[in-house]
Short mmCIF file of C-alpha atoms in Angstrom, two decimals:
data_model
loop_
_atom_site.label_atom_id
_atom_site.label_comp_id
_atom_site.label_asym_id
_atom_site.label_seq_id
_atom_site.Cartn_x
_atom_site.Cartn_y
_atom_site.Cartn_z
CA UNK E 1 80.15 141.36 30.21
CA UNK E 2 80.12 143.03 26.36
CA UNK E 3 79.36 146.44 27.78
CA UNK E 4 82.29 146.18 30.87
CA UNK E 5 84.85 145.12 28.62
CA UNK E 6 83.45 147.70 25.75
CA UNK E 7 83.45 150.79 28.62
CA UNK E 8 87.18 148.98 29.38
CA UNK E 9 88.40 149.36 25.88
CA UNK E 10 86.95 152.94 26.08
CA UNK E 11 89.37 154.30 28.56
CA UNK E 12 92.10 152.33 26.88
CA UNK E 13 91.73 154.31 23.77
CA UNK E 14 91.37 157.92 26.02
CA UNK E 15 94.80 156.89 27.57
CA UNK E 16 96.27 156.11 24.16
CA UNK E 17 95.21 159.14 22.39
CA UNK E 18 97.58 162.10 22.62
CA UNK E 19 96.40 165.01 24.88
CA UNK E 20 97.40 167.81 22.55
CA UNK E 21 93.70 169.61 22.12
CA UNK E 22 92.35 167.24 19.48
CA UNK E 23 88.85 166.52 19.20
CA UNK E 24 86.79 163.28 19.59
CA UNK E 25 88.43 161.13 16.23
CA UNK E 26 90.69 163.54 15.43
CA UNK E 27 94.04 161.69 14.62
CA UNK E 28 97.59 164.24 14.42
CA UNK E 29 99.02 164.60 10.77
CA UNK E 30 101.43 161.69 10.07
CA UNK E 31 103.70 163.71 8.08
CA UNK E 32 104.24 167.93 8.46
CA UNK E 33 106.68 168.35 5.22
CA UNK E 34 105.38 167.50 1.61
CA UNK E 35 106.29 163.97 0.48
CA UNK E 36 108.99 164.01 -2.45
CA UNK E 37 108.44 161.26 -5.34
CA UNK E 38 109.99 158.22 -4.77
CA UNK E 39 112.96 159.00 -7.11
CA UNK E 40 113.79 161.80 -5.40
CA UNK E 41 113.80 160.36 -2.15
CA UNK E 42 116.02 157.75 -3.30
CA UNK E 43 118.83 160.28 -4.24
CA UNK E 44 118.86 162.67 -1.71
CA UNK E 45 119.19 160.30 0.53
CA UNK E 46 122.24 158.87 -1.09
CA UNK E 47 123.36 162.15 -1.47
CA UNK E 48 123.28 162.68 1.63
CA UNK E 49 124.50 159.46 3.08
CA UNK E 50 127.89 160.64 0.87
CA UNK E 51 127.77 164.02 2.47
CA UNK E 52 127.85 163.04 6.04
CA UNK E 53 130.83 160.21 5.33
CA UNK E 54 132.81 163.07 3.81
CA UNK E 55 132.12 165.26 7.17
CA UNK E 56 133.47 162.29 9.79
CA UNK E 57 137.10 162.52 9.59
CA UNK E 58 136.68 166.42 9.92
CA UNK E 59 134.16 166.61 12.81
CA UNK E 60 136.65 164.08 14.21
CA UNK E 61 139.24 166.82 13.79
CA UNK E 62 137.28 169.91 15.32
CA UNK E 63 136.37 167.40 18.39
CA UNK E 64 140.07 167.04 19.15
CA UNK E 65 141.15 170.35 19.18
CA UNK E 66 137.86 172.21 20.24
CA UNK E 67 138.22 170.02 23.75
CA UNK E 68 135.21 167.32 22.64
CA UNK E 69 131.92 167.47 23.97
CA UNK E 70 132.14 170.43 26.41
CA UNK E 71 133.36 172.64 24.37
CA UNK E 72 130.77 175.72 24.38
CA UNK E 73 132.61 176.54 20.50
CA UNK E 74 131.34 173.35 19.59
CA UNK E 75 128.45 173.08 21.25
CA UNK E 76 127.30 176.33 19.33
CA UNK E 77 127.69 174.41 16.40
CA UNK E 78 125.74 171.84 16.72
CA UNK E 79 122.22 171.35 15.33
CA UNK E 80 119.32 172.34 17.20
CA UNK E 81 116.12 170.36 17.45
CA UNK E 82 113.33 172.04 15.08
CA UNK E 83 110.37 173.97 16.35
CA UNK E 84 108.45 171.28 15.06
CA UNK E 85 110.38 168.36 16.69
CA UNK E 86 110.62 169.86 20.25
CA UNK E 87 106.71 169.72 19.95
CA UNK E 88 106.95 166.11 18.88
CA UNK E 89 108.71 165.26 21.83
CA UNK E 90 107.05 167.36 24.15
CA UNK E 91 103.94 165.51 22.75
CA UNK E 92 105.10 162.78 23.66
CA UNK E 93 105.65 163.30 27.22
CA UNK E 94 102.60 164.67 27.52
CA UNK E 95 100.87 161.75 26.23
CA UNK E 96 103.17 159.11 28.41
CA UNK E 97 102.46 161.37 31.42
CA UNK E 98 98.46 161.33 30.91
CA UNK E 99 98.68 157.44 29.93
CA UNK E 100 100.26 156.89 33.24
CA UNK E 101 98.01 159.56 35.26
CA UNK E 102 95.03 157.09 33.71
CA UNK E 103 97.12 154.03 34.66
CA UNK E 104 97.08 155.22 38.31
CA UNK E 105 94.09 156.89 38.44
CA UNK E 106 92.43 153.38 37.40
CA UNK E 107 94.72 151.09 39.59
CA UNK E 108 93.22 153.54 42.84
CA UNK E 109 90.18 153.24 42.13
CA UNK E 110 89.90 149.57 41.39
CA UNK E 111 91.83 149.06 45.25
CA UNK E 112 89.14 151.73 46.49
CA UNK E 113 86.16 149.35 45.35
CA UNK E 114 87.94 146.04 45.66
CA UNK E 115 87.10 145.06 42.20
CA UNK E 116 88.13 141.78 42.23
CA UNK E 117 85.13 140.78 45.11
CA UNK E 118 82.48 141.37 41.78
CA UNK E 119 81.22 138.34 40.63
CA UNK E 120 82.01 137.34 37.03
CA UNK E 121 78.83 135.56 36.94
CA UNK E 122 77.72 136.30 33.17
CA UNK E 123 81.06 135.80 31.76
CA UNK E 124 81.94 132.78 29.20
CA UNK E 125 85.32 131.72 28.74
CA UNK E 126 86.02 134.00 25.90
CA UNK E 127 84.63 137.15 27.34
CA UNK E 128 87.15 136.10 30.28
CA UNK E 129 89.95 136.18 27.73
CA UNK E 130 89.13 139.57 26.23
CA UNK E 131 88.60 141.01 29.80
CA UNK E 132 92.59 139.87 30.63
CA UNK E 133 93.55 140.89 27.32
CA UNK E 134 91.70 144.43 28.54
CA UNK E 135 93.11 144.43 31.62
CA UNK E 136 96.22 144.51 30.19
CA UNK E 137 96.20 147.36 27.33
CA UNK E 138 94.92 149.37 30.56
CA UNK E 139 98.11 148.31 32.54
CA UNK E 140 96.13 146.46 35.36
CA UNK E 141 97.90 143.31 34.37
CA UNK E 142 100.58 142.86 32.57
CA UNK E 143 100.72 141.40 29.09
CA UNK E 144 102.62 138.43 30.24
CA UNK E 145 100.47 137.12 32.42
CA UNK E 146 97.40 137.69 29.85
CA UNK E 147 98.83 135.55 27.09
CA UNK E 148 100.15 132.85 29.94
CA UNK E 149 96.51 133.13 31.56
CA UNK E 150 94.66 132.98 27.62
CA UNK E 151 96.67 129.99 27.23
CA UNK E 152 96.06 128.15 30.74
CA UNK E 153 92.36 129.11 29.58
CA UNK E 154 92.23 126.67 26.68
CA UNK E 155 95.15 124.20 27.91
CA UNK E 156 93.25 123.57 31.48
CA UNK E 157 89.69 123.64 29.42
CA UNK E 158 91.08 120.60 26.79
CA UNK E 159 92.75 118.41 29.45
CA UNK E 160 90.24 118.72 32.11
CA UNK E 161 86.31 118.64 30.65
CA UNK E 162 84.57 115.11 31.08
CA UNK E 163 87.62 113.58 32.50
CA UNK E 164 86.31 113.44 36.05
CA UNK E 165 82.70 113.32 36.93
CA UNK E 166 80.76 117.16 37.40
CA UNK E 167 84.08 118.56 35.45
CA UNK E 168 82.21 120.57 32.49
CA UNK E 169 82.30 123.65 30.97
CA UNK E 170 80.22 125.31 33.39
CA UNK E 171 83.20 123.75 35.96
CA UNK E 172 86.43 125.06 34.22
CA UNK E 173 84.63 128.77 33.26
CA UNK E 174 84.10 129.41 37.30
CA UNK E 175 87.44 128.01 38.12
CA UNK E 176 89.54 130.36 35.37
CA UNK E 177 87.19 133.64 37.08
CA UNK E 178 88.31 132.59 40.58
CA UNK E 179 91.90 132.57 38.76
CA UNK E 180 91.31 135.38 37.52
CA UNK E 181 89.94 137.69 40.06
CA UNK E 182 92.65 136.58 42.24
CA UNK E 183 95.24 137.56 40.04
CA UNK E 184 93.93 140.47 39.20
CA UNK E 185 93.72 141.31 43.21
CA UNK E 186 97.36 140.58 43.15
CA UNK E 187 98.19 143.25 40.22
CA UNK E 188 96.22 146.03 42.27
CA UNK E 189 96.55 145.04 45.89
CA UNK E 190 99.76 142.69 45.73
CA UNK E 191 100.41 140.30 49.24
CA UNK E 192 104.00 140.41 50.37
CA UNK E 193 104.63 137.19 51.95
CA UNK E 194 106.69 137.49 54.98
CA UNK E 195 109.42 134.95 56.36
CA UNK E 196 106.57 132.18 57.65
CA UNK E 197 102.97 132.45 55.85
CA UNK E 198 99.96 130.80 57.09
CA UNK E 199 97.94 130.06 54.68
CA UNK E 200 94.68 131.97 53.97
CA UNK E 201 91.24 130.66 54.72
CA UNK E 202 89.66 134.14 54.84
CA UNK E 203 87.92 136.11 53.93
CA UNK E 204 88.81 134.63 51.09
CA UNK E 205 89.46 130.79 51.14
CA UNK E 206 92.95 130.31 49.00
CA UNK E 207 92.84 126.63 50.11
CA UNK E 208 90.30 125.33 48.63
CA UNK E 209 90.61 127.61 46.24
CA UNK E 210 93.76 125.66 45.22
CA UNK E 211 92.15 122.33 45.87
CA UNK E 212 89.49 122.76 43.25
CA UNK E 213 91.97 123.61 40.08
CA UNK E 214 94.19 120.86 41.05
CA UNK E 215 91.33 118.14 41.66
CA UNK E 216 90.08 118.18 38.36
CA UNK E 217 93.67 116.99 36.95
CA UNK E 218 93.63 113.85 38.29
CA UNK E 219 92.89 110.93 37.64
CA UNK E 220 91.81 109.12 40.95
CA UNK E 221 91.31 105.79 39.95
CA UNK E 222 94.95 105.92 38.44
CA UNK E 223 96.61 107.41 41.77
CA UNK E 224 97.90 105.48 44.49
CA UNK E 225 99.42 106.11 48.31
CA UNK E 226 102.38 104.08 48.99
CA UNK E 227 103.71 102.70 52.24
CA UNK E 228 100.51 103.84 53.94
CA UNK E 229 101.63 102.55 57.40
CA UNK E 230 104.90 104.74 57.65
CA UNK E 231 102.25 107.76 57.02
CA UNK E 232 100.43 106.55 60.29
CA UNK E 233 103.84 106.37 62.07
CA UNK E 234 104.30 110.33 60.99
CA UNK E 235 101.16 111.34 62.12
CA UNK E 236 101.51 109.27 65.35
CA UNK E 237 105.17 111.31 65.95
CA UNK E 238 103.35 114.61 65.48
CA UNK E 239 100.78 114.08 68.26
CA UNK E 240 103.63 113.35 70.56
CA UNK E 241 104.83 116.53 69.85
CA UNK E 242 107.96 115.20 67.49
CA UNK E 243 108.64 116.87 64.37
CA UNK E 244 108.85 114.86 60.37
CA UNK E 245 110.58 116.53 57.76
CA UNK E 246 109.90 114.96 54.95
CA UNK E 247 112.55 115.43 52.18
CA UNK E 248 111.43 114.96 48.77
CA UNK E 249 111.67 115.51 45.21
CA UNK E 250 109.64 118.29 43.40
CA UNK E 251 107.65 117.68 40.35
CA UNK E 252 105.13 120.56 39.25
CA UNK E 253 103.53 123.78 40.71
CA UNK E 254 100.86 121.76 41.67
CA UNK E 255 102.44 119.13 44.17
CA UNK E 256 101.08 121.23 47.19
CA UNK E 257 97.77 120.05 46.23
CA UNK E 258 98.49 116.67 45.06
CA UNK E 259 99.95 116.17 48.30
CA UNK E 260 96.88 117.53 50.26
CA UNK E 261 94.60 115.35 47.88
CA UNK E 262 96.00 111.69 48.54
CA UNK E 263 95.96 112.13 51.82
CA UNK E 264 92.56 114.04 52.44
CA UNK E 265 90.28 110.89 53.13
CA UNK E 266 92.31 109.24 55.35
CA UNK E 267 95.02 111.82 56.87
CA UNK E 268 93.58 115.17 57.08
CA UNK E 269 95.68 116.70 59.47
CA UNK E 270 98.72 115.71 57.52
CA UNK E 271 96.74 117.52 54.04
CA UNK E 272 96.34 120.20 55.85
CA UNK E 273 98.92 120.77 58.98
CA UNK E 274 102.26 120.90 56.67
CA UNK E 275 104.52 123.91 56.30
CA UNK E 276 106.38 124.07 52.87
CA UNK E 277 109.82 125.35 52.25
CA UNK E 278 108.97 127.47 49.12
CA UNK E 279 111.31 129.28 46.71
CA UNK E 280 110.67 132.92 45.25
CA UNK E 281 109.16 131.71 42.40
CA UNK E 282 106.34 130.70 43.54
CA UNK E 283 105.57 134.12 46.01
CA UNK E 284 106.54 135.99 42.65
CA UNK E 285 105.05 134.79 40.39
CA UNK E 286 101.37 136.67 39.00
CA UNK E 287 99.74 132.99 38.35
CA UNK E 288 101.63 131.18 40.89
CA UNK E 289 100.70 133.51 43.84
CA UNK E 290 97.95 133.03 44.63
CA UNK E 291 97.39 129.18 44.70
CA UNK E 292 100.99 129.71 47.75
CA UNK E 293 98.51 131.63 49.63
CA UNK E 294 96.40 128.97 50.68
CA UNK E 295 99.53 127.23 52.10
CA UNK E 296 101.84 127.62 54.81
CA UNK E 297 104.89 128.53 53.78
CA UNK E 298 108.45 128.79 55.22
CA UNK E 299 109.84 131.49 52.10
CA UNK E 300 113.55 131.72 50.82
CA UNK E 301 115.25 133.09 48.16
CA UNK E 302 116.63 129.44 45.97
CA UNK E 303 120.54 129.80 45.06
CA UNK E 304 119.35 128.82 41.27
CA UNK E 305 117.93 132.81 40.95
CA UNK E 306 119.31 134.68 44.10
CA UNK E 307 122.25 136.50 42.03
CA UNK E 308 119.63 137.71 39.08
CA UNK E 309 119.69 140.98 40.44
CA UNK E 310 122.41 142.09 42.44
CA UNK E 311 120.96 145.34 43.88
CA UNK E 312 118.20 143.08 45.82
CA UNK E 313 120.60 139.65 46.69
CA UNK E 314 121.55 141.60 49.99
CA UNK E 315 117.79 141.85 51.39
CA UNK E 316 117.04 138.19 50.18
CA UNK E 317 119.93 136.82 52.02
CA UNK E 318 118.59 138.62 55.16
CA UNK E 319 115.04 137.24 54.26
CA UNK E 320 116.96 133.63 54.15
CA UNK E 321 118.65 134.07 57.47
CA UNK E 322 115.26 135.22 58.95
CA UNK E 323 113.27 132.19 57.56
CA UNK E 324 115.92 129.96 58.87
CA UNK E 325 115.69 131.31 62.41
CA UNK E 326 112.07 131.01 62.34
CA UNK E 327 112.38 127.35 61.23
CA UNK E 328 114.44 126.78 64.10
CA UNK E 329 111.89 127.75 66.59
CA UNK E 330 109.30 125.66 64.83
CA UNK E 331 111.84 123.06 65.05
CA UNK E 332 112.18 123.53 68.53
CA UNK E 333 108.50 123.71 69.59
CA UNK E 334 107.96 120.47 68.34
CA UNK E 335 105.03 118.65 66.23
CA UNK E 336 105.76 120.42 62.63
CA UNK E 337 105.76 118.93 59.32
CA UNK E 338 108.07 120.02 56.97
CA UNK E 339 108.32 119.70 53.34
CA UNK E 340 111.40 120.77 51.54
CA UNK E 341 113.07 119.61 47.93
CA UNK E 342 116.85 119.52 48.27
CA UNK E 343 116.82 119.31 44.88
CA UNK E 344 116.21 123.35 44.77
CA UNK E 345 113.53 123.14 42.05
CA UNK E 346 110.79 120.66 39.68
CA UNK E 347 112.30 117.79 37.98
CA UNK E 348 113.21 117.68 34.83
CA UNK E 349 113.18 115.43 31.33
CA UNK E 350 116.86 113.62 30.88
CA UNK E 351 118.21 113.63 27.32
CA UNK E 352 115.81 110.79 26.74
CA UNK E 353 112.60 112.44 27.27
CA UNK E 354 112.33 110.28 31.08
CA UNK E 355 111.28 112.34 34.01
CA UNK E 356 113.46 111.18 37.22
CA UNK E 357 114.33 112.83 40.18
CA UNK E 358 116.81 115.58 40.65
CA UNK E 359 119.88 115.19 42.51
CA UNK E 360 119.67 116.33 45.81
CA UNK E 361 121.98 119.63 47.23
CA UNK E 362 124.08 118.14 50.01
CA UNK E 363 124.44 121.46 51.49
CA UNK E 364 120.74 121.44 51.95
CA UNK E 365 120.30 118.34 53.37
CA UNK E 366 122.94 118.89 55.95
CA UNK E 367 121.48 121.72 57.21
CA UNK E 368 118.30 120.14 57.54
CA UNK E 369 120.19 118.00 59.65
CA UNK E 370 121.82 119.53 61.40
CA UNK E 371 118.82 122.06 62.47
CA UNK E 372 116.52 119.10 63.16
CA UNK E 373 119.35 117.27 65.43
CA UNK E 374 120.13 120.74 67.10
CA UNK E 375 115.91 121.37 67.94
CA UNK E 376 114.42 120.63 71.45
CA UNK E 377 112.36 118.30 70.42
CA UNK E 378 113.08 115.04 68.47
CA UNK E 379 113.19 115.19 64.45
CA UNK E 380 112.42 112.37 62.26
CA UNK E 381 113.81 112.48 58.51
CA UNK E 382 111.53 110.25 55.59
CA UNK E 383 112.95 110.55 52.16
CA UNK E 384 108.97 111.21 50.42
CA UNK E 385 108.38 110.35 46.53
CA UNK E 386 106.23 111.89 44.42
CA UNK E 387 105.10 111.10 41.63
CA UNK E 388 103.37 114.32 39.59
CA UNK E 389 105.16 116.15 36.32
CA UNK E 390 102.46 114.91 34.00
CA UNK E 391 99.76 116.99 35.25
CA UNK E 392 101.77 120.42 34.89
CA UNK E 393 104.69 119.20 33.47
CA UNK E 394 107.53 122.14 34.30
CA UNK E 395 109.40 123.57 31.19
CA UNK E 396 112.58 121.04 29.86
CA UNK E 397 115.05 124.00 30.79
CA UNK E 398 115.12 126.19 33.41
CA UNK E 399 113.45 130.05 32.50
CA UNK E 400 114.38 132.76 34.40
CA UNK E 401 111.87 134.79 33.51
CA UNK E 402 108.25 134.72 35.02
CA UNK E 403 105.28 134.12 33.46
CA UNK E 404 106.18 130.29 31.77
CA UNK E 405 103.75 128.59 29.72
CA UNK E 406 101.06 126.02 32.00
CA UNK E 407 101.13 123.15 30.11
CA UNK E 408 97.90 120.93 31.21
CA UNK E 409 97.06 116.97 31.39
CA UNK E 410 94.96 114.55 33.10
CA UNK E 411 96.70 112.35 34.66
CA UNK E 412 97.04 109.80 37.27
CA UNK E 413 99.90 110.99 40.55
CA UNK E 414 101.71 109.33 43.64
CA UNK E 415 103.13 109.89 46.86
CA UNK E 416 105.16 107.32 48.96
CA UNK E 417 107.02 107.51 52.18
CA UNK E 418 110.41 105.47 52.24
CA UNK E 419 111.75 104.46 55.43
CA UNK E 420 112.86 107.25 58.33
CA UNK E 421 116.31 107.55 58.01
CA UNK E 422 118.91 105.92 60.42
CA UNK E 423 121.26 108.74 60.54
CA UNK E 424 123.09 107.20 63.27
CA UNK E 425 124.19 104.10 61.51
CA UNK E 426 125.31 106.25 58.21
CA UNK E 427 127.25 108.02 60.06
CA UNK E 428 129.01 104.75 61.46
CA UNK E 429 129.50 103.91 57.65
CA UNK E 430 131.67 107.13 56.85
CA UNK E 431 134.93 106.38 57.21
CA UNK E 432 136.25 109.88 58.68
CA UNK E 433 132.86 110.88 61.20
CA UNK E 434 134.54 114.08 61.75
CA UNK E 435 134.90 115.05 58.06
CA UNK E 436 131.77 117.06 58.07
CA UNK E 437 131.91 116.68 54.29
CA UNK E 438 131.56 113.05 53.73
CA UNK E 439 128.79 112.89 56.55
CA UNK E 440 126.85 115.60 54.16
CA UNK E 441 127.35 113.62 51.17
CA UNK E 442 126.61 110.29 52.57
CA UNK E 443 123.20 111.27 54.37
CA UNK E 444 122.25 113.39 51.09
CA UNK E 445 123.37 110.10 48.80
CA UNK E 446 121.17 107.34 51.15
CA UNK E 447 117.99 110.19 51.46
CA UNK E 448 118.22 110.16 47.20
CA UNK E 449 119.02 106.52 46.81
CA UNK E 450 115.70 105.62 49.20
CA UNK E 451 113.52 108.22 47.58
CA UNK E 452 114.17 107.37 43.91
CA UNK E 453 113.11 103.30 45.38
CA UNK E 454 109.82 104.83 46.09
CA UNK E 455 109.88 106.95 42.96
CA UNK E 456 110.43 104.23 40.38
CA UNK E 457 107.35 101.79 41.89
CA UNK E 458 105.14 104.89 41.30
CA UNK E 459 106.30 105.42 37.93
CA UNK E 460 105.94 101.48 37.15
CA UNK E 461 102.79 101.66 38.62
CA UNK E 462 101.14 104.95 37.07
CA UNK E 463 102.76 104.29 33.56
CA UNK E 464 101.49 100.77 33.64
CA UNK E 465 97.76 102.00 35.05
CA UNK E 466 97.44 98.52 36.68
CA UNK E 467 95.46 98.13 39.46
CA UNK E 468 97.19 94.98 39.50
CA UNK E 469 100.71 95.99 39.75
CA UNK E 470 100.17 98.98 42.10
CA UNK E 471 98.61 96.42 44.46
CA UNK E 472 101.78 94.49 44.34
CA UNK E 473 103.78 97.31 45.08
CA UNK E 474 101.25 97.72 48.34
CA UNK E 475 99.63 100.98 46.95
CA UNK E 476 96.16 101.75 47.55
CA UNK E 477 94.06 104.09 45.83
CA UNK E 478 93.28 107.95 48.41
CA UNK E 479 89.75 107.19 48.71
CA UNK E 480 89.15 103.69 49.47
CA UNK E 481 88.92 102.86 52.81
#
């Protein structure tokens, strides 16, 4: 590992040196006029700060009545770059344009030999941090996501070790190199996901891939399933052929998995056999990535970011409309699960520090509607809890930029399935059923109102960590049978 991330640093320093016929440690004079004493220094340049105040108004002057800038009178006049400083610059060129030939030259050849399929099997934890760090001088990652990955590193390493059992160092060292090598992939071969993604099983397995980092955040004997008998109605609906969208609120990146998890033992088709309705974020995103590619995903482009850069909000629309006509026909064929957060992103701490659900979108929520009451087959609607921040507790605010810092816990996580809706009899309760309006708002108020139910037994439940109390509430732990 020493001598790869030595022969690394190498070719880092033969990029950064400039190309201008020096030899092996040769280093270009700093300075190419004699340095004056400090006095000196002091008063020419105050003598010439005075100088070039007194020459404003007049060079103001000769600009309006030579014409301004084009002006070839003027243009004659002004001063010329040395001999000495057109070589600067054209040094520096030269250099940026054999830093980037080495840049490329490197990227090509590491997506030639498929680096990322070598084994980090010698590697410790901190050689892993000075090979990102590496990585990154060389432009094969970038910065960013080497300080956010050096972080997740020691965050995931401190919450994680001894909590569960087989979880040691040995453990969280092979996890961060799978982490790594598939980010690196990402920086040299990047996936574009398309409208629908299945998720990846090979050659490469990104499911359990994902499965293994988030299994080692939680505590098991602290997590509970809630309202297990609605989740055998749901999987009962999908063998007829019926479609369940569940909608639900959205607590950390790693809710995929904690969803997949709980359910594993006794529901394996549902772990496995759901399609989520992701946001760019987490298809963008260098650390994010690849943990969405060992899930299905329906992608779109959330309203919270789509205006961030107006020169691409034209092809994500089109991207939007394309994922929504695909939904449609998954609709319409019958027997898929669908996860979506009307909320449009993770939950987030009130003024109080207390982590509650988001308030829905009702725009969302009617058009979930009104695509699953449109589709051939029969669409069921569950409002579906979870229960997750603590283990990667989101930032307070929202950040634009990628690249946010993973903060890391052990912790113990929920899911619970309220009631299916009755959208027939909220409908009856809306004063004005043709005010398309109200009908939104109502459906998207009663899908909250039922979720947060759920919601707030977890919480009680997982704050308390009483076996007692989650009984109560009719929880049971994922892996008892």
């Amino acid at each position: 590992p020493n001598f790869i991330i030595s022969a690394m640093a190498t070719m880092v320093n033969v990029a950064a040196r400039p190309y201008c016929g020096l030899g092996v440690g040769e280093r270009p004079a700093r300075r190419t006029a004699p340095r004056l004493p400090k006095r000196t220094r002091v008063s020419a340049t105050r003598s010439q700060l005075a100088s070039n105040r007194a020459r404003i108004p007049h060079t103001n002057r000769q600009n309006r009545l030579a014409g301004g800038r084009g002006n070839s009178a003027l243009e004659a006049r002004r001063p010329k770059l040395s001999v000495a400083t057109a070589a600067s610059v054209a040094e520096a060129k030269t250099t940026s344009s054999f830093a980037g030939a080495v840049k490329s030259f490197v990227m090509n050849l590491a997506s030639w030999l498929q680096l990322w399929r070598i084994p980090l099997i010698f590697f410790t934890g901190k050689q892993l941090i000075r090979l990102v760090n590496t990585c990154a001088l060389l432009g094969l990652t970038s910065k960013k996501t080497a300080q956010t990955f050096e972080g997740l590193c020691t965050n995931y390493r401190n919450a994680v070790v001894n909590k569960n059992a087989g979880v040691d160092e040995a453990k969280v060292v092979h996890i961060m190199k799978q982490i790594l090598s598939r980010v690196f992939k990402e920086f040299v071969d990047p996936y574009e996901f398309p409208s629908y993604h299945s998720r990846m099983l090979e050659p490469y397995n990104y499911y359990n891939f994902g499965q293994e980092y988030v299994k080692c955040m939680i505590d098991f004997e602290n997590s509970y399933i809630g309202n297990l008998d609605r989740f055998e109605d749901v999987q009962r609906q999908l063998e007829r052929g019926e479609n369940v969208v569940l909608l639900a609120n959205h607590q950390s990146e790693a809710d995929p998995g904690v969803w997949a998890l709980m359910l594993e033992k006794r529901f394996p088709a549902l772990a496995e056999n759901i399609v989520y309705v992701a946001g760019d974020r987490v298809v963008t995103d260098p650390l994010a990535k690849p943990f969405s590619m060992g899930r299905n995903l329906l992608c779109v482009h959330s309203k919270k970011y789509i205006d961030e850069d107006p020169s691409t909000k034209s092809a994500k629309m089109k991207q939007n409309r394309a994922t929504l006509s695909r939904m449609q026909k998954m609709l319409s064929a019958g027997g898929t699960l669908l996860w979506i957060a009307p909320s449009g992103g993770r939950d987030r701490p009130n003024d109080d520090g207390k982590w509650l659900p988001a308030d829905f979108d009702e725009t969302t929520v009617a058009l979930m509607y009104r695509l699953g009451s449109s589709a051939k087959s029969k669409t069921h609607f569950y409002p579906f809890a979870m229960w997750s921040w603590k283990i990667m507790p989101p930032p307070p605010k929202v950040v634009v930029e990628l690249g946010e810092e993973r903060v890391i816990n052990h912790s113990g996580v929920g899911v619970s399935l309220a009631a299916p809706l009755d959208i027939g009899s909220i409908i009856e309760g809306v004063e004005d059923a043709d005010d398309k309006a109200a009908v939104a708002k109502a459906i998207t108020e009663k899908t909250w109102d039922e979720m947060n139910k759920e919601y707030l037994k977890l919480d009680d439940a997982i704050v308390a960590n009483d076996a007692a109390t989650a009984s109560w509430q009719g929880f049971v732990l994922p892996y008892t049978v």
